[in-house]
Short mmCIF file of C-alpha atoms and ligand atoms in Angstrom, two decimals:
data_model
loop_
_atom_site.label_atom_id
_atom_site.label_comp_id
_atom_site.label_asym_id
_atom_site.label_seq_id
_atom_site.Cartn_x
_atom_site.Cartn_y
_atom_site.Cartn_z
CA UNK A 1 -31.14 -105.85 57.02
CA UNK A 2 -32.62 -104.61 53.76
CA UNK A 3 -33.84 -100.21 53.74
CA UNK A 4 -37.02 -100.23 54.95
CA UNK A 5 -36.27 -103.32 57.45
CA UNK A 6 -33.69 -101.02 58.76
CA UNK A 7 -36.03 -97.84 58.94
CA UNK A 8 -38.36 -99.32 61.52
CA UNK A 9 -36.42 -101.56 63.45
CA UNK A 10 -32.55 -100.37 63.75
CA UNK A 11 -31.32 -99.51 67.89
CA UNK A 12 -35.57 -99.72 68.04
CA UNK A 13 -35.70 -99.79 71.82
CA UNK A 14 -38.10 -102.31 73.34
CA UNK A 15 -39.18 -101.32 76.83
CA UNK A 16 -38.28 -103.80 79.24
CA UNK A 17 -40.27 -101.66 82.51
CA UNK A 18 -43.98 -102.35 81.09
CA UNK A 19 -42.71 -103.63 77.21
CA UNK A 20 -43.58 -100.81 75.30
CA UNK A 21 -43.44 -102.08 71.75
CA UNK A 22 -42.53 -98.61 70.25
CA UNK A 23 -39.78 -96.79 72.00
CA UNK A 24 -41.34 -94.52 74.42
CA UNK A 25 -40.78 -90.46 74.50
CA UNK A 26 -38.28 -89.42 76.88
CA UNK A 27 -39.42 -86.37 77.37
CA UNK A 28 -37.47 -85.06 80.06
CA UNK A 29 -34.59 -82.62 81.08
CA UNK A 30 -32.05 -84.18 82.99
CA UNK A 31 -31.54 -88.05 84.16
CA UNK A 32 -31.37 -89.25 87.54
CA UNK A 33 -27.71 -91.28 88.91
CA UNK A 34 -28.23 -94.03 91.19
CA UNK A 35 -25.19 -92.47 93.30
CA UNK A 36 -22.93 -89.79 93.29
CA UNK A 37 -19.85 -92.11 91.90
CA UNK A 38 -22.13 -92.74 88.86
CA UNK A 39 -23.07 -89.48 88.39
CA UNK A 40 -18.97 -88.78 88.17
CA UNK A 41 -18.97 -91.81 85.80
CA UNK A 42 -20.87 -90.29 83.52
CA UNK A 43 -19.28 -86.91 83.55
CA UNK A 44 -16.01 -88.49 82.99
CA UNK A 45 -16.77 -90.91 80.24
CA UNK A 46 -16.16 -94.04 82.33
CA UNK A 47 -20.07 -94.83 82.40
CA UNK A 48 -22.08 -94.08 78.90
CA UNK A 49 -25.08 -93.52 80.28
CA UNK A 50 -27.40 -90.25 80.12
CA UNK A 51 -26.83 -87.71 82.07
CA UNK A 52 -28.74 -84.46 80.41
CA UNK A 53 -31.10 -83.92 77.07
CA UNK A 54 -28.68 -81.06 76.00
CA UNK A 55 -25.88 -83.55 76.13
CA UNK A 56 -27.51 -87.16 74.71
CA UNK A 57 -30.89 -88.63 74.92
CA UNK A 58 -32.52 -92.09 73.83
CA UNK A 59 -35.05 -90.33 71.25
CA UNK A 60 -32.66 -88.52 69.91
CA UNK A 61 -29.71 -91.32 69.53
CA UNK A 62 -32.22 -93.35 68.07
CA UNK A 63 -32.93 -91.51 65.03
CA UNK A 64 -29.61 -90.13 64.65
CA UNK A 65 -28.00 -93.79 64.77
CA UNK A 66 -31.18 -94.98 62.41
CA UNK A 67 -30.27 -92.27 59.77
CA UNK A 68 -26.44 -92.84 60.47
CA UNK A 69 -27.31 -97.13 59.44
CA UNK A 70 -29.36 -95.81 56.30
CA UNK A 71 -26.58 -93.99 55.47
CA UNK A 72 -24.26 -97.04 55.66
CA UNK A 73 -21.72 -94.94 57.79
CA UNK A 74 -20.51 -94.64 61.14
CA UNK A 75 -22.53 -91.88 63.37
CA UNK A 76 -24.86 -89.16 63.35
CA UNK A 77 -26.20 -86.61 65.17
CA UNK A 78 -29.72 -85.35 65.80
CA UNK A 79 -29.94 -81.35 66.05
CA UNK A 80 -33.15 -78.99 66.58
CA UNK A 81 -33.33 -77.76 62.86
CA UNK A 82 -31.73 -78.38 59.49
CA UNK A 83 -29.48 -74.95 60.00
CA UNK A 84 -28.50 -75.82 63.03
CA UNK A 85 -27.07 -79.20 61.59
CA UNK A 86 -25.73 -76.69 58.52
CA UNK A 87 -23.98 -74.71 60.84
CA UNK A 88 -22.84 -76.80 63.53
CA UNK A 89 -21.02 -79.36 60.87
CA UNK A 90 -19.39 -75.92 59.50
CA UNK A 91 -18.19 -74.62 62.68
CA UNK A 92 -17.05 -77.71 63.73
CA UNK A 93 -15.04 -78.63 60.28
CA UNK A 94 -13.30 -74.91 60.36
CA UNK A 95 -11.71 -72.82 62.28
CA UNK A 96 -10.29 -69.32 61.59
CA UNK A 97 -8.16 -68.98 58.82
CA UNK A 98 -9.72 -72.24 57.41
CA UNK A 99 -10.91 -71.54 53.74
CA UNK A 100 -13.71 -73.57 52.21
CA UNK A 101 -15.37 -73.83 48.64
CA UNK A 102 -19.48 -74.10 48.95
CA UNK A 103 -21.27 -74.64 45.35
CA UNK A 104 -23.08 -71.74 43.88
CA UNK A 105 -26.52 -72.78 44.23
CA UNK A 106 -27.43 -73.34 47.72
CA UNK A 107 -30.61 -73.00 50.27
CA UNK A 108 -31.00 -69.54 50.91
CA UNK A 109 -30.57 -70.34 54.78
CA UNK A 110 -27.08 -72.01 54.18
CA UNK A 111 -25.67 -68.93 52.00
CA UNK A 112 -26.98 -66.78 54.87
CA UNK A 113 -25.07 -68.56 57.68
CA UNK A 114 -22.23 -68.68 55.73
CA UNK A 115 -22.41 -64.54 54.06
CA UNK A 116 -23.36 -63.42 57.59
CA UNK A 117 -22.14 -65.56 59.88
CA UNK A 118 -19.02 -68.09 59.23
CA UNK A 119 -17.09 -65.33 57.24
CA UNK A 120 -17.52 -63.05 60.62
CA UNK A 121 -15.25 -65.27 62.40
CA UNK A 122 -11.99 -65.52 60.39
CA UNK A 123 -13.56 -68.33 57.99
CA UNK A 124 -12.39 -67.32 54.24
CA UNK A 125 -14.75 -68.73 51.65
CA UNK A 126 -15.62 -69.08 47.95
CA UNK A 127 -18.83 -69.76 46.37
CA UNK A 128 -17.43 -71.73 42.99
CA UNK A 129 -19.70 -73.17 39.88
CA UNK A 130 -18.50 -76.75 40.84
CA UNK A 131 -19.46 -78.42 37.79
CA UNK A 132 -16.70 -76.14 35.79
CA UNK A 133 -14.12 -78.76 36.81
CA UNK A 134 -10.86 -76.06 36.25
CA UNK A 135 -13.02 -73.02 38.11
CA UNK A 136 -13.05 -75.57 40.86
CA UNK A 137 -9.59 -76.90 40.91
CA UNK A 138 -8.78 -73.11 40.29
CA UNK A 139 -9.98 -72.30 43.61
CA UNK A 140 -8.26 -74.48 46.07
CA UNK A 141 -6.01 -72.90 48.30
CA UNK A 142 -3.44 -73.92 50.57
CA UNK A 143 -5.93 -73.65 53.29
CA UNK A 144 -8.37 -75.02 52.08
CA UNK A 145 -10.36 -77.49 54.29
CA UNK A 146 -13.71 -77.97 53.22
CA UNK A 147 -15.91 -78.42 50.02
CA UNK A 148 -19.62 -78.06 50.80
CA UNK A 149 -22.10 -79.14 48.37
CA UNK A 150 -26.28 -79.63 47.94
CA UNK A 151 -27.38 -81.89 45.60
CA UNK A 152 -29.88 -81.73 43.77
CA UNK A 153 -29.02 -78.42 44.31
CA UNK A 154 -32.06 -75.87 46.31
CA UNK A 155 -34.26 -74.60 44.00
CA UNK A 156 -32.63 -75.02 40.86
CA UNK A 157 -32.14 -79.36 40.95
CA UNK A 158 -28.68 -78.63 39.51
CA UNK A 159 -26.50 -81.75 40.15
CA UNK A 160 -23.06 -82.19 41.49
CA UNK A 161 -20.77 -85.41 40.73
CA UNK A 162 -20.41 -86.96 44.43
CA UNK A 163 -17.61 -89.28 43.25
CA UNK A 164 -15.59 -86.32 41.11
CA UNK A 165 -15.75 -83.89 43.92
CA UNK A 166 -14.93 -86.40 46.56
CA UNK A 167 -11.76 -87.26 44.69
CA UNK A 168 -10.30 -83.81 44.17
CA UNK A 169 -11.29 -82.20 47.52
CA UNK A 170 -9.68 -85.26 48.85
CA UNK A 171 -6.63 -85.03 46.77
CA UNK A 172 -6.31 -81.69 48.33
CA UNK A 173 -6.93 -82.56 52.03
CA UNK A 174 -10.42 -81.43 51.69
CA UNK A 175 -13.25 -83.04 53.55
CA UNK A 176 -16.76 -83.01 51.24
CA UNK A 177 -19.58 -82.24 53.15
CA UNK A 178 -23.00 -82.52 51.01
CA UNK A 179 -26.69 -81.46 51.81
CA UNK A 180 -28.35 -84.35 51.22
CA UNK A 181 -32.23 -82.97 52.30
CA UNK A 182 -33.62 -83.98 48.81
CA UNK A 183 -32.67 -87.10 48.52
CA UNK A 184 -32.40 -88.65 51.49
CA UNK A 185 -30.35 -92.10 52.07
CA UNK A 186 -33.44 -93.77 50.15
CA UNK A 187 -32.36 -92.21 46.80
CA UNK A 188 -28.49 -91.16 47.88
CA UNK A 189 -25.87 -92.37 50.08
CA UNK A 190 -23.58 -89.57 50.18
CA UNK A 191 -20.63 -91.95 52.02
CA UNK A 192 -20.93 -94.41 49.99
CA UNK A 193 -20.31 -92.30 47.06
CA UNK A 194 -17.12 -90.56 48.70
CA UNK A 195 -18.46 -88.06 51.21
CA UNK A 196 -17.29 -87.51 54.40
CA UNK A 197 -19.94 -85.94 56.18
CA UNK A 198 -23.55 -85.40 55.21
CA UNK A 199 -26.17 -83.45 56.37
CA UNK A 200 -29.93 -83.41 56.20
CA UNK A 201 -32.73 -81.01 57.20
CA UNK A 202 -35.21 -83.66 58.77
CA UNK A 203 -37.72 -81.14 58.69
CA UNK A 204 -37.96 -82.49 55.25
CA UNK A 205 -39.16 -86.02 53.53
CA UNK A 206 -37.30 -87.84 56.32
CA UNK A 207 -39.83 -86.79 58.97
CA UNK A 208 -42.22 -86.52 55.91
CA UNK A 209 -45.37 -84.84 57.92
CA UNK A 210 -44.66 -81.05 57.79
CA UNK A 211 -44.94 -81.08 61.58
CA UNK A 212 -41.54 -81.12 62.94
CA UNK A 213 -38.59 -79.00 62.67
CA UNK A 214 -35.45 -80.78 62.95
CA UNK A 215 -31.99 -81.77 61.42
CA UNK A 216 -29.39 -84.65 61.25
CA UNK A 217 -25.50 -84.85 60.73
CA UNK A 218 -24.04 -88.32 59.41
CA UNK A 219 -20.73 -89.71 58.60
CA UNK A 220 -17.18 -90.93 59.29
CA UNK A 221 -16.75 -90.95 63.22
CA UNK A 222 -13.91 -89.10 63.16
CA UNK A 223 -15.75 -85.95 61.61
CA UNK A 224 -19.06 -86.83 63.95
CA UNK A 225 -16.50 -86.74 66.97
CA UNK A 226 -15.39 -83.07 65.95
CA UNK A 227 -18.64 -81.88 65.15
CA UNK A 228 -20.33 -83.41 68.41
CA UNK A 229 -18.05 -82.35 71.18
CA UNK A 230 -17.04 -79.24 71.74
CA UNK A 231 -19.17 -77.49 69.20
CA UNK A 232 -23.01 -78.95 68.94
CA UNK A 233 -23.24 -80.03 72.69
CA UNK A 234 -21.76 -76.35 73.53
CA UNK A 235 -23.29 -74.43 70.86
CA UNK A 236 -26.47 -76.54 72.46
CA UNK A 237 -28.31 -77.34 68.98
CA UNK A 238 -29.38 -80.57 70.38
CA UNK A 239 -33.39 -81.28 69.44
CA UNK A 240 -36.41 -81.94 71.51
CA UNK A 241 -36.81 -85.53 72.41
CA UNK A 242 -40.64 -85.17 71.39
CA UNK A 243 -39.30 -83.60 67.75
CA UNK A 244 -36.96 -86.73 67.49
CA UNK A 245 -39.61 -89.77 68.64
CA UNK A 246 -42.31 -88.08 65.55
CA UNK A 247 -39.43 -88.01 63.39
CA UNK A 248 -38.44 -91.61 64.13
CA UNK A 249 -42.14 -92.25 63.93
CA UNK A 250 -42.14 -90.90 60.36
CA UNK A 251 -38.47 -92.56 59.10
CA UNK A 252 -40.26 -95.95 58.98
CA UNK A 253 -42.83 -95.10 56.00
CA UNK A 254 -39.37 -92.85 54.10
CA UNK A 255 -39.05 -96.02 51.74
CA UNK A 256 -42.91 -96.52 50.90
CA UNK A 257 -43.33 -91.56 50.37
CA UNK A 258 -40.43 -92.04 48.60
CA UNK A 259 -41.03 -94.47 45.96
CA UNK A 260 -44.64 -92.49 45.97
CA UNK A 261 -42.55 -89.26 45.59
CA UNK A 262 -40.66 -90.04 42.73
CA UNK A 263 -43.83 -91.57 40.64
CA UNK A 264 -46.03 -88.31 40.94
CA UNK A 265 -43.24 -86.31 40.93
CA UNK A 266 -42.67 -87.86 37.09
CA UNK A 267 -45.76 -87.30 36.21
CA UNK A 268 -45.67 -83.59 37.14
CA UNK A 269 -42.68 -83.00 35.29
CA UNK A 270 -44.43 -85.00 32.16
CA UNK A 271 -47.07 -82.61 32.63
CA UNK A 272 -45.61 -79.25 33.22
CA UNK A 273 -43.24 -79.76 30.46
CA UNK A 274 -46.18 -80.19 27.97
CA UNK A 275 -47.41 -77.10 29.28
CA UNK A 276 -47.33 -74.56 26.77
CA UNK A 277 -46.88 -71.39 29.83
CA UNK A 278 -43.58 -73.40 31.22
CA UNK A 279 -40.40 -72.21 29.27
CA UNK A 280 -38.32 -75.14 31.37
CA UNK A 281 -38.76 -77.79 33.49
CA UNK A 282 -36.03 -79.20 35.84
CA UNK A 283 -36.49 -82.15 37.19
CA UNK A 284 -33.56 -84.91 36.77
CA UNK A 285 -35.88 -87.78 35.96
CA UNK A 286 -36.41 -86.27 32.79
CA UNK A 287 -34.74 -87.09 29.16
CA UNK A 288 -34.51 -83.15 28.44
CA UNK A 289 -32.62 -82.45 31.90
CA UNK A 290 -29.11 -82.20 31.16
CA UNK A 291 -27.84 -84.21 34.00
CA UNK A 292 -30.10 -86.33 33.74
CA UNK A 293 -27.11 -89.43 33.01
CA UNK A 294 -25.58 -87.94 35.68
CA UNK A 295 -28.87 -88.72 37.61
CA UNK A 296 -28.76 -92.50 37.39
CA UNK A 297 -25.54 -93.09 38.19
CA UNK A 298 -25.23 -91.46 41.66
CA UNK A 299 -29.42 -91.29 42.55
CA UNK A 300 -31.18 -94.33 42.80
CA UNK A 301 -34.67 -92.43 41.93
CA UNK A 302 -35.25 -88.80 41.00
CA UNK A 303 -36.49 -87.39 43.58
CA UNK A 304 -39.92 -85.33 44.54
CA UNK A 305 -38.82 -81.44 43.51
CA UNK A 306 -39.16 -79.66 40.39
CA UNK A 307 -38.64 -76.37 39.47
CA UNK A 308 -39.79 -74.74 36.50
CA UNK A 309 -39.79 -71.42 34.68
CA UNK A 310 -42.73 -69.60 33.45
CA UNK A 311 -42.93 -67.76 30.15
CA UNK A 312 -44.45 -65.04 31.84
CA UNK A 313 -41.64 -64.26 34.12
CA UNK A 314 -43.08 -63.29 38.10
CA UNK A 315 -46.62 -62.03 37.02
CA UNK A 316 -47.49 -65.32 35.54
CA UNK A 317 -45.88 -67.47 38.13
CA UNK A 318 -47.99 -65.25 40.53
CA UNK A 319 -51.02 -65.98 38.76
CA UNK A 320 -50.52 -69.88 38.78
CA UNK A 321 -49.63 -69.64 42.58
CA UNK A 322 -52.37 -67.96 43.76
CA UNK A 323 -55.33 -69.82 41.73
CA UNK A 324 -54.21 -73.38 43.30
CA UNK A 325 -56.30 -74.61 46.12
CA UNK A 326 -54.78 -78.56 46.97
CA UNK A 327 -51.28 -77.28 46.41
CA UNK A 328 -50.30 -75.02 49.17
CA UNK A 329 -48.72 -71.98 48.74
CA UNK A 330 -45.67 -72.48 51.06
CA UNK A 331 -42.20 -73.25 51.42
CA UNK A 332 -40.48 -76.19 52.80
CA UNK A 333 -40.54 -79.55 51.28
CA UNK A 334 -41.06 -83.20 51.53
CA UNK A 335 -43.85 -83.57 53.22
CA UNK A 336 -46.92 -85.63 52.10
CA UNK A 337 -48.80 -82.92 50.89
CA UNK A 338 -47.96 -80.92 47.90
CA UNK A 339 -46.37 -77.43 48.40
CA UNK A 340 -45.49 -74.90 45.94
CA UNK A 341 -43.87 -71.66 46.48
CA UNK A 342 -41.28 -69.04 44.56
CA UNK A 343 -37.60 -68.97 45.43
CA UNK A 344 -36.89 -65.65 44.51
CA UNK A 345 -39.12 -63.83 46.60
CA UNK A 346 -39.38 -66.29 49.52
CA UNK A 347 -36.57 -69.40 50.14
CA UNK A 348 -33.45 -67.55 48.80
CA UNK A 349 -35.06 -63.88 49.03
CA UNK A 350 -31.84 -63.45 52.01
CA UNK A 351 -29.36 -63.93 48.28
CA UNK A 352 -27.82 -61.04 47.10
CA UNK A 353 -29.38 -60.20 43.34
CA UNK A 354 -25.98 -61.20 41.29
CA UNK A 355 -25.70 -64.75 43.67
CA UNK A 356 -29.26 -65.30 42.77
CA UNK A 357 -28.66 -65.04 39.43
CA UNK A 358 -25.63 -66.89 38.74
CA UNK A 359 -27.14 -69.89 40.45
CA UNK A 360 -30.26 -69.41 38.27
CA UNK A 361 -32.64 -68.23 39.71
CA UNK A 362 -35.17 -66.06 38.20
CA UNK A 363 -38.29 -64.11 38.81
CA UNK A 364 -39.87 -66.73 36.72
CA UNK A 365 -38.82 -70.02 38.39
CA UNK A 366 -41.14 -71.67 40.79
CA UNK A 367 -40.65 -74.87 42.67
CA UNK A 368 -42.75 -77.64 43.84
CA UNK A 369 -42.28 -80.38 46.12
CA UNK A 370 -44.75 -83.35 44.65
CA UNK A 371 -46.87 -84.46 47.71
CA UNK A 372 -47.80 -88.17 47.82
CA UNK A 373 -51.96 -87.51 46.78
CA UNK A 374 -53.49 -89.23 44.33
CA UNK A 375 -51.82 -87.95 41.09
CA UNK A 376 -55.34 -87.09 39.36
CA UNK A 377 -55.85 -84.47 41.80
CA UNK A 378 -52.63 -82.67 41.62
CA UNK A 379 -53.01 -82.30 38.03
CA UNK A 380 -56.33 -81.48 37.74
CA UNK A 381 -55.11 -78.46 40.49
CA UNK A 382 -52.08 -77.45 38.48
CA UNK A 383 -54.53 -77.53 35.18
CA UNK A 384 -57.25 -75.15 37.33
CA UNK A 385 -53.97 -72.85 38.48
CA UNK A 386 -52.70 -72.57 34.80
CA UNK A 387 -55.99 -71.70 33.22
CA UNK A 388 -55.51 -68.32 35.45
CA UNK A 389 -51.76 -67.47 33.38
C1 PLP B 1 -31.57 -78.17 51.25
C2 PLP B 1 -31.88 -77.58 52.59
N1 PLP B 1 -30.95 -77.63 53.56
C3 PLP B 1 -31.20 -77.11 54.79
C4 PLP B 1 -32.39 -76.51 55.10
C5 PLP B 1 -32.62 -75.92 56.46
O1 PLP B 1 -33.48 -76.73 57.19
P1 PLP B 1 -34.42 -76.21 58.41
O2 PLP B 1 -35.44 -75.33 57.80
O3 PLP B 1 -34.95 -77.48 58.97
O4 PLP B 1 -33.54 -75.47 59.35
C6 PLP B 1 -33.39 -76.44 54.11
C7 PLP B 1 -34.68 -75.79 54.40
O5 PLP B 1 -35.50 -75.56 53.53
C8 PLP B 1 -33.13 -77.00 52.83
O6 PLP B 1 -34.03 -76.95 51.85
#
């Protein structure tokens, strides 16, 4: 089966008690056994079936095992947010004494879980500039277990080499774990470029319709297994079966945003770098971004965010944000609707000052995740906003 094939119809669950077409919500707590030796069954693994939300349910397998076939890798897991995927795949990849290497530029949310969180529990770690090939062989150690990477990289679209990394984390006994929220497994396969594990805030373009918080863990069973039991059915970051069936309801259009995505996203970054108030524009699809070979040999379409610097620094960029009226002024991303919001002072406002900076980002940089409206309109809002700078 071909992607979008796969996106509506993989482990799609056809109703056999009054053939539902769609797979129906199962929204409910616990599961009833037909006797008490089944109910033992299930508890000891000799019977598969369900036997509590927090521990597996069919709306929530189902879009896990969807994203896991998208992926083209073994299993995932469906959790109740994007950090709780983040942090669950962490804890259950480390243990104390463990050191890891996580790229510099990161979603604010990540770097907190990892500053304030992960490092409280014996967890030695190194934020490393990943792309400086000897600063990252420089900082292996011999306990080092884990390389964690985003890319495109939150806010600043900075791109890692999925294939490079994979081989020298690997070469050390490493396993690469990458954020793959941007892209998705319509743009990126992160296993199928040498990952081990990936990770994905569904929140994002794979539920697509800014009304669902949610995440999703994917990749080589092994990993799944020691990410799944004991940490995320313990830890309990299992999702809502309601959150799951919208997402699953919004996975089958991911092919048809995406491709929609990518084409106004273009013509944003066409736009914004004609602009004379934008110093920079960062968006890999263009010629001027300096990854942007890098781009089309491990993306299979650029993707829907841009960032961009302002001449003016934070006043102007406050101007432009607050004279826009179809663009929301808002974080998250990857939604149908266009959002636009500043890094500094909102996503990554939780990174310390000298973190921010190394990674890039400035009082002046704004990002914006390209909706899927008609492209005249966006512009014609971005044009009104500028006219305010
Ligand atoms: C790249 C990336 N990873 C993870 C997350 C966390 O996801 P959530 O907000 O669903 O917990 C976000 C949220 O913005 C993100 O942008």
């Amino acid at each position: 089966m071909k992607f979008n094939t796969k996106a509506i119809h993989h482990n799609a669950v056809h109703e056999k008690h009054v053939g539902s077409h769609v797979t129906p919500l199962y929204q409910t707590s616990t599961f009833v056994f037909e006797s008490c030796a089944q109910g033992g069954d299930r508890f000891a693994g000799r019977d598969n079936g369900y036997k509590y939300t927090r521990l597996g349910n069919p709306n929530t397998k189902e879009v896990a095992d969807r994203v896991a076939a998208l992926d083209e890798t073994d299993a995932g897991l469906y959790t109740s947010t994007g950090m709780s995927a983040v942090s669950t795949a962490l804890l259950g990849l480390l243990k104390a004494g463990d050191h890891f290497i996580a790229s510099d530029c990161l979603y604010g949310g990540t770097v907190s879980v990892i500053n304030k969180v992960l490092t409280q529990y014996g967890i030695e770690m190194d934020y490393v500039k990943i792309n400086d090939e000897a600063a990252f062989k420089a900082a292996f150690k011999p306990n080092t277990k884990l390389v964690y990477i985003e890319t495109p990289a939150n806010p600043t679209l900075e791109l890692i080499d999925i294939p490079k990394v994979a081989e020298i984390a690997h070469a050390h006994g490493a396993v690469l774990v990458v954020d793959n929220t941007f892209m998705t497994p319509y743009l990126q396969k992160p296993m199928q470029l040498g990952a081990d594990v990936a990770v994905y805030s569904v929140t994002k373009y794979i539920n697509g319709h800014g009304d669902v918080v949610g995440g999703i863990i994917t990749g080589k069973q092994a990993y799944i297994d020691r990410i799944n039991s004991p940490h995320l059915l313990n830890l309990g970051g299992t999702g809502s079966p309601f959150d799951a069936w919208l997402v699953t309801r919004g996975l089958k259009t991911l092919g048809l945003r995406m491709d929609r995505h990518c084409e106004n996203a273009m013509k944003v970054a066409e736009y914004l770098e004609a602009n004379p108030n934008v110093e920079r524009v960062y968006y890999p699809g263009l010629k001027s971004f300096e990854q942007h070979e890098l781009a089309k040999t491990q993306m299979s379409g650029f993707g829907g965010m841009i960032a961009f610097e302002m001449k003016g620094g934070y006043q102007a960029s406050e101007k432009l944000l607050d004279h826009l009226h179809l663009i929301s002024l808002a974080v998250s991303l990857g939604g149908v609707d266009s959002l636009i919001q500043h890094p500094a002072s909102m996503t990554h406002a939780a990174v310390p000052a000298d973190e921010k900076l190394k990674a890039g980002i400035t009082e002046g940089l704004v990002r914006i995740s390209v909706g899927i409206e008609d492209i005249e309109d966006i512009l014609e809002d971005l044009e009104k906003g500028f006219s305010h700078v």
